[in-house]
mmCIF file of N, CA, C and O in Angstrom:
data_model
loop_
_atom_site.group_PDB
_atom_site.id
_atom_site.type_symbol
_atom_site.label_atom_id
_atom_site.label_comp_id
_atom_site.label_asym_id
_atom_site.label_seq_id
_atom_site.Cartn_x
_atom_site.Cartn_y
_atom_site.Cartn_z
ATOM 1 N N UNK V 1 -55.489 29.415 71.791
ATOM 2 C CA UNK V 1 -55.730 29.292 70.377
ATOM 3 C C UNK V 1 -54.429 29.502 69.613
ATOM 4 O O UNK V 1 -53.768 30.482 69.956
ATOM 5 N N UNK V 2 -53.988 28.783 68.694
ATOM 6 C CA UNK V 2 -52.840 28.907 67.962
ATOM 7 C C UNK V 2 -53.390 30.129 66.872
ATOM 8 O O UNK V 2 -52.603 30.920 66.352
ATOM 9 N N UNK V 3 -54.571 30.142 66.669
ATOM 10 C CA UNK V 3 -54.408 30.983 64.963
ATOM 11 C C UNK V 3 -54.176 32.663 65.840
ATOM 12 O O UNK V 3 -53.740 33.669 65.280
ATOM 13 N N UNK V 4 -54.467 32.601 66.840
ATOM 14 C CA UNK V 4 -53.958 34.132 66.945
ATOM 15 C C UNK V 4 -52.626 34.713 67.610
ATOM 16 O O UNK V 4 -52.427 35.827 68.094
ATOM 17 N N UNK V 5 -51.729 33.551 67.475
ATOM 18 C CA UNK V 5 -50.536 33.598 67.460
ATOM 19 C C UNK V 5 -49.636 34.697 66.447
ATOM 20 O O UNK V 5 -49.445 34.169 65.352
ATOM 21 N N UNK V 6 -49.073 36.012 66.539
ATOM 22 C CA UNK V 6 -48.551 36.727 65.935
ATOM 23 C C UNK V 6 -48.141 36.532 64.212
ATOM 24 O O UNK V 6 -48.352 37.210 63.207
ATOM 25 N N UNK V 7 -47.341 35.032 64.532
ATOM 26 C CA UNK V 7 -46.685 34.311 63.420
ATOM 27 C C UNK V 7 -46.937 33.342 62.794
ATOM 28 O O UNK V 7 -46.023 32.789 62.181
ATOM 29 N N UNK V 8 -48.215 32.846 62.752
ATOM 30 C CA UNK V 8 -49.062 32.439 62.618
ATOM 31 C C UNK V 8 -50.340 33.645 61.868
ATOM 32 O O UNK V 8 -50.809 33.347 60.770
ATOM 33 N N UNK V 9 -50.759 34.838 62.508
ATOM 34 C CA UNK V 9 -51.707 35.108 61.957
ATOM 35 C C UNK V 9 -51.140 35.359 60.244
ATOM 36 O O UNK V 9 -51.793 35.111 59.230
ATOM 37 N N UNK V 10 -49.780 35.903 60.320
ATOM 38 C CA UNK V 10 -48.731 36.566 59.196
ATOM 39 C C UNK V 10 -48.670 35.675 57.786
ATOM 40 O O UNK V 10 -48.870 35.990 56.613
ATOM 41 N N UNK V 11 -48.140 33.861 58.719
ATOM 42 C CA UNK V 11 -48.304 33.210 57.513
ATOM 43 C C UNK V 11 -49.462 32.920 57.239
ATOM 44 O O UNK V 11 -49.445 32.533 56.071
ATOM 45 N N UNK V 12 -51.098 32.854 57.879
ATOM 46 C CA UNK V 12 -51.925 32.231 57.380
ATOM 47 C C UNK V 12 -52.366 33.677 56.619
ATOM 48 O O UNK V 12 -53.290 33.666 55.805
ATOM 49 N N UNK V 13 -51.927 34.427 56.814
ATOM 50 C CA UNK V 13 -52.917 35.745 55.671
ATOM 51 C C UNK V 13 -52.003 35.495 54.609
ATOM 52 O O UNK V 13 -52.668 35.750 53.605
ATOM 53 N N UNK V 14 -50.795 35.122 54.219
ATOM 54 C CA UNK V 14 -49.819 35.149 53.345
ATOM 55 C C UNK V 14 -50.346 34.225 52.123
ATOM 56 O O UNK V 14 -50.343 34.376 50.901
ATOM 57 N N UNK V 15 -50.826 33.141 53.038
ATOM 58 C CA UNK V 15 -51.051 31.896 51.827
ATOM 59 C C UNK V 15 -52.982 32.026 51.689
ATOM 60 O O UNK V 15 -53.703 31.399 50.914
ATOM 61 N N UNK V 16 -53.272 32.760 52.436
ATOM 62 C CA UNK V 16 -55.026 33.387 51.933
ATOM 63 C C UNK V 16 -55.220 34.202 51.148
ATOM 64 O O UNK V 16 -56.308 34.284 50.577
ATOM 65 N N UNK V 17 -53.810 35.352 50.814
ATOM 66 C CA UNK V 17 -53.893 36.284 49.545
ATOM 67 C C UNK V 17 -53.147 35.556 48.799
ATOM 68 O O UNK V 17 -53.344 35.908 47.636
ATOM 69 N N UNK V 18 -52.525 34.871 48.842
ATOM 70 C CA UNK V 18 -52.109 34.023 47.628
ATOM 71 C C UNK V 18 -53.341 33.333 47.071
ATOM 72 O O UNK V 18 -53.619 33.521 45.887
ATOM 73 N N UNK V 19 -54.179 32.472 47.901
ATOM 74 C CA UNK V 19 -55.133 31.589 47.263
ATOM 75 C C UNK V 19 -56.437 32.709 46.389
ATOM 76 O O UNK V 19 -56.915 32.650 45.256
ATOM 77 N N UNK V 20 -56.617 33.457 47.296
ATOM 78 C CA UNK V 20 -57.382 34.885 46.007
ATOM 79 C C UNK V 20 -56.565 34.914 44.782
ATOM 80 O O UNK V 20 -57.223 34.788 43.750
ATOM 81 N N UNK V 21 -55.143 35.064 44.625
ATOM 82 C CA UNK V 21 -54.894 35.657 43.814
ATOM 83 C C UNK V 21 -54.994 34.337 42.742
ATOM 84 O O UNK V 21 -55.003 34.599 41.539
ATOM 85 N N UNK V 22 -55.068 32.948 43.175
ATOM 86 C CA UNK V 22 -55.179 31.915 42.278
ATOM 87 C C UNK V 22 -56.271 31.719 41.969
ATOM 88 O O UNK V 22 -56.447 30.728 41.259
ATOM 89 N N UNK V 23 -57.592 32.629 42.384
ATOM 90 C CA UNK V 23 -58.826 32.296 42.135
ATOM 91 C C UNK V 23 -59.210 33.355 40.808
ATOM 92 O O UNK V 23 -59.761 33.166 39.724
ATOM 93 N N UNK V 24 -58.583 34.643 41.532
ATOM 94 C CA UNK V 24 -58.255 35.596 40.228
ATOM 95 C C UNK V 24 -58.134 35.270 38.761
ATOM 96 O O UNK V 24 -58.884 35.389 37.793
ATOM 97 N N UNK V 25 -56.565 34.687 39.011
ATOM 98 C CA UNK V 25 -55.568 34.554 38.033
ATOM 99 C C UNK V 25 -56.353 33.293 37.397
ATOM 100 O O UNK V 25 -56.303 33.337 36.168
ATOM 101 N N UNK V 26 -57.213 31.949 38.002
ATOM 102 C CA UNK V 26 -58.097 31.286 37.174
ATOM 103 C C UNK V 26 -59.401 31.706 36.609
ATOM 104 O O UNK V 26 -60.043 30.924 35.907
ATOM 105 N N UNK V 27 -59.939 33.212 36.949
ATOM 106 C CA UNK V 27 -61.042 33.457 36.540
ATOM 107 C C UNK V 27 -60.251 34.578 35.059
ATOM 108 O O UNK V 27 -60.734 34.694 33.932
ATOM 109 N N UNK V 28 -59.255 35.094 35.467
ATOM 110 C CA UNK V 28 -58.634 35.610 34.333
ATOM 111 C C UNK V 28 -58.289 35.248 32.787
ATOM 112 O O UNK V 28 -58.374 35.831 31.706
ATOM 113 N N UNK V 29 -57.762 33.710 33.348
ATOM 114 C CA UNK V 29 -56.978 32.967 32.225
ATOM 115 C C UNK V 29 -58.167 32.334 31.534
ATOM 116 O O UNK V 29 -58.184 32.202 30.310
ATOM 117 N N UNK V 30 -59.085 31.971 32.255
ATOM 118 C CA UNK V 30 -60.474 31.531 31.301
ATOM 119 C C UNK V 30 -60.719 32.591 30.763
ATOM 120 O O UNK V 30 -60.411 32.394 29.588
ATOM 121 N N UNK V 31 -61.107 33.680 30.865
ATOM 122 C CA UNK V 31 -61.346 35.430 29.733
ATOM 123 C C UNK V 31 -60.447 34.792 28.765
ATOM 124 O O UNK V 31 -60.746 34.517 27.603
ATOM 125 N N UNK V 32 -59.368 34.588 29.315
ATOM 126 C CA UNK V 32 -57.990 35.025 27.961
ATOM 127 C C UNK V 32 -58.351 34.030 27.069
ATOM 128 O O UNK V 32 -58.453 34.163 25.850
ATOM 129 N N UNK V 33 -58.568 32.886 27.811
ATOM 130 C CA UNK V 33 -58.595 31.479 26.521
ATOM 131 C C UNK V 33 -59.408 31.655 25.255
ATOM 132 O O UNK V 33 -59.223 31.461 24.054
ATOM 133 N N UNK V 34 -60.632 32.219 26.221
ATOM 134 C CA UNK V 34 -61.930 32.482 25.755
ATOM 135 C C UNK V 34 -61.586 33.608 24.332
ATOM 136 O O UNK V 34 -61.883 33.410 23.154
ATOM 137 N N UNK V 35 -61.028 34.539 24.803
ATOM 138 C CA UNK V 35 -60.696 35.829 23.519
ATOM 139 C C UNK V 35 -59.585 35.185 22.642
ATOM 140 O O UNK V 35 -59.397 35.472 21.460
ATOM 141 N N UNK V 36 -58.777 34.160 23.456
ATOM 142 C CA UNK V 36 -57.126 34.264 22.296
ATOM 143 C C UNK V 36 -56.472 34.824 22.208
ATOM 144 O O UNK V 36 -55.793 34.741 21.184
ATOM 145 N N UNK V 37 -56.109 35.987 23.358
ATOM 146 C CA UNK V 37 -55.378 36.779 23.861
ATOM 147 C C UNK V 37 -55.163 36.913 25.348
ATOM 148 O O UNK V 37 -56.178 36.921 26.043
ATOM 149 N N UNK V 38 -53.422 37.068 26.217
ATOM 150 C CA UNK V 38 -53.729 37.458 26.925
ATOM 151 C C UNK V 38 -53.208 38.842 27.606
ATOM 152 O O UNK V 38 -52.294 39.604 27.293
ATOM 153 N N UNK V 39 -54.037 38.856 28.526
ATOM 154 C CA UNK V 39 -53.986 40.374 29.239
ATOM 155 C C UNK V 39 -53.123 40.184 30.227
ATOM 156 O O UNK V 39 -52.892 39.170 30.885
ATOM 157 N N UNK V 40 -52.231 42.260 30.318
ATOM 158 C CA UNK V 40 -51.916 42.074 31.762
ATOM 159 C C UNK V 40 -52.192 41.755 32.997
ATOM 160 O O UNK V 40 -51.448 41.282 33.856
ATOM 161 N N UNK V 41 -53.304 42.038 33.044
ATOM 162 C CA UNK V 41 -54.167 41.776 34.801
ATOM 163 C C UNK V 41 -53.723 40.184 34.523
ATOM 164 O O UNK V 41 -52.938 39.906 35.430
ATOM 165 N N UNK V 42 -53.829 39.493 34.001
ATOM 166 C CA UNK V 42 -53.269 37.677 33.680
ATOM 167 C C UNK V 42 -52.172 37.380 34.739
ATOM 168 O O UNK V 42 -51.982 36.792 35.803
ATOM 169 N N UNK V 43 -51.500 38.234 33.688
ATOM 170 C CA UNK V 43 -49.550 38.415 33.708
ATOM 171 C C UNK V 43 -49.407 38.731 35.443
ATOM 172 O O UNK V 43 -48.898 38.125 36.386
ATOM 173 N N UNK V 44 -50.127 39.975 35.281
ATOM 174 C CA UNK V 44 -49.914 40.941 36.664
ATOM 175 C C UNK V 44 -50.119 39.923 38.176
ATOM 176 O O UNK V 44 -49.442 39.871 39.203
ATOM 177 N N UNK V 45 -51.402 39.166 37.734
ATOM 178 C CA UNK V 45 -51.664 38.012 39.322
ATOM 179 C C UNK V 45 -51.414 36.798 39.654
ATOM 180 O O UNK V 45 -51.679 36.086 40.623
ATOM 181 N N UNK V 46 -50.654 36.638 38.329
ATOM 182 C CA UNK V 46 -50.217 35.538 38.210
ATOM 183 C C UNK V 46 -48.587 35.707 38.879
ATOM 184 O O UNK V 46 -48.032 34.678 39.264
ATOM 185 N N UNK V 47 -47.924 36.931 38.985
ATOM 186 C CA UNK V 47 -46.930 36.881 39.663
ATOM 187 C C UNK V 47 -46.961 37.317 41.058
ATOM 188 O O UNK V 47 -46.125 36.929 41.874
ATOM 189 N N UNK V 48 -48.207 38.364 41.428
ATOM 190 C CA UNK V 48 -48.811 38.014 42.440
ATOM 191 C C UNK V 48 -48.809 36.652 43.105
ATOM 192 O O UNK V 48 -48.185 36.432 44.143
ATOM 193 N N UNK V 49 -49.621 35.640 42.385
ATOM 194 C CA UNK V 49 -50.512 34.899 43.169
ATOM 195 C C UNK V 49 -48.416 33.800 43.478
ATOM 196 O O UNK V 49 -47.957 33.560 44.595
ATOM 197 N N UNK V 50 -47.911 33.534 42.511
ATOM 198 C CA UNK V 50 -46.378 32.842 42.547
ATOM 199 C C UNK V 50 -45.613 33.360 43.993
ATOM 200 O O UNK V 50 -45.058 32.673 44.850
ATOM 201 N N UNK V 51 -45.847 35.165 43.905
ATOM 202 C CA UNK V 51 -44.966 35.641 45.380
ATOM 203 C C UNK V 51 -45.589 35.501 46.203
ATOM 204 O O UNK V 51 -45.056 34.556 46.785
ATOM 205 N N UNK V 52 -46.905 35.936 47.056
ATOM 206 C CA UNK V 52 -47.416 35.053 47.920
ATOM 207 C C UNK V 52 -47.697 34.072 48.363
ATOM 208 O O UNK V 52 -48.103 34.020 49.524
ATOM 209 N N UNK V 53 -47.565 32.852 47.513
ATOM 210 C CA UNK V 53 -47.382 31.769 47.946
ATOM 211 C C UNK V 53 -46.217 30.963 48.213
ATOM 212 O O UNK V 53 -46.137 29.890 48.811
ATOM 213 N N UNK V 54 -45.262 31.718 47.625
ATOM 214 C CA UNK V 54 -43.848 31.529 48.056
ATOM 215 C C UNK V 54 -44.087 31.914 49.393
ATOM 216 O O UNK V 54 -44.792 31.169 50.075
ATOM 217 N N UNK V 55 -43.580 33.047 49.937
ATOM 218 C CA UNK V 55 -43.672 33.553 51.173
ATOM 219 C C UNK V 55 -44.378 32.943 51.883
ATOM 220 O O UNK V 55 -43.871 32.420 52.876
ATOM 221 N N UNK V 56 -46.036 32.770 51.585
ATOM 222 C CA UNK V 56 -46.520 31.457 52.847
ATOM 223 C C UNK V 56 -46.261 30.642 53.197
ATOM 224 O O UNK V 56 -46.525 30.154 54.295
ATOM 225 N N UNK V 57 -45.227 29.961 51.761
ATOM 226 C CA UNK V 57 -44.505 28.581 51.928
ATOM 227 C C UNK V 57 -43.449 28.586 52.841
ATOM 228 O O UNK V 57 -43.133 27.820 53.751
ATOM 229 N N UNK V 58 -42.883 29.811 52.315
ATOM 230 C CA UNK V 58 -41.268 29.521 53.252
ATOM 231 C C UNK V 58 -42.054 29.762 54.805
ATOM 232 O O UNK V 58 -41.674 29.024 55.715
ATOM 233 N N UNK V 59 -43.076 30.723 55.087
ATOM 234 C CA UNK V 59 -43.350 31.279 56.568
ATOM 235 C C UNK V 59 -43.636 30.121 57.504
ATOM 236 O O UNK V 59 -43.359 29.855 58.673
ATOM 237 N N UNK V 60 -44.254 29.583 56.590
ATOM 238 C CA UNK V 60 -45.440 28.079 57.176
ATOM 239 C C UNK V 60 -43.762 27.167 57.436
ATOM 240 O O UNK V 60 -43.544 26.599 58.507
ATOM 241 N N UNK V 61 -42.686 27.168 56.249
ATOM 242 C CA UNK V 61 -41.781 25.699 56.745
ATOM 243 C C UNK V 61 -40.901 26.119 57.958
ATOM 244 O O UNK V 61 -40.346 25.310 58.702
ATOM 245 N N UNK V 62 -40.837 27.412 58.069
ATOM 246 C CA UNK V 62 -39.404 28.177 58.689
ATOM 247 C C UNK V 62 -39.889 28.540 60.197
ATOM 248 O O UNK V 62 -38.929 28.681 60.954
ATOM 249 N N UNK V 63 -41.038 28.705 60.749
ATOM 250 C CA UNK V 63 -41.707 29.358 61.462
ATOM 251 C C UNK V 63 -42.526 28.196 62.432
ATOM 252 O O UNK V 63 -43.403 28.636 63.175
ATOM 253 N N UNK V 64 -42.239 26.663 62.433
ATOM 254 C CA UNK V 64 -42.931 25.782 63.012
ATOM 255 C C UNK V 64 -42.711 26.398 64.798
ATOM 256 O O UNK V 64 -43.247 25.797 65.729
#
């Protein structure tokens, strides 16, 4: 089985907490639209959700 490959399990959890954090950060930004303001928790997973998916990106191109 490849997915239980060490480097492999690393990048696929990398770009799976990234994709939470884009599910987050879209259930967030609808609140905000909704009020006309936005919040930190916004701000906060939204740079979350940017650094983990960096990192999955580079793991996934660098790591074939």
């Amino acid at each position: 089985m490849v997915f239980l490959n060490k480097k492999n399990i690393i990048k696929n959890s990398m770009l799976v907490i990234g994709i939470i954090f884009v599910i987050i950060f879209v259930i967030l930004a609808s609140n905000d639209l909704e009020l006309g303001k936005i919040t930190q928790w916004t701000v906060m997973s939204s740079y979350f959700m940017i650094i983990f998916m960096i990192i999955g990106i580079v793991l996934r191109i660098t790591q074939k």
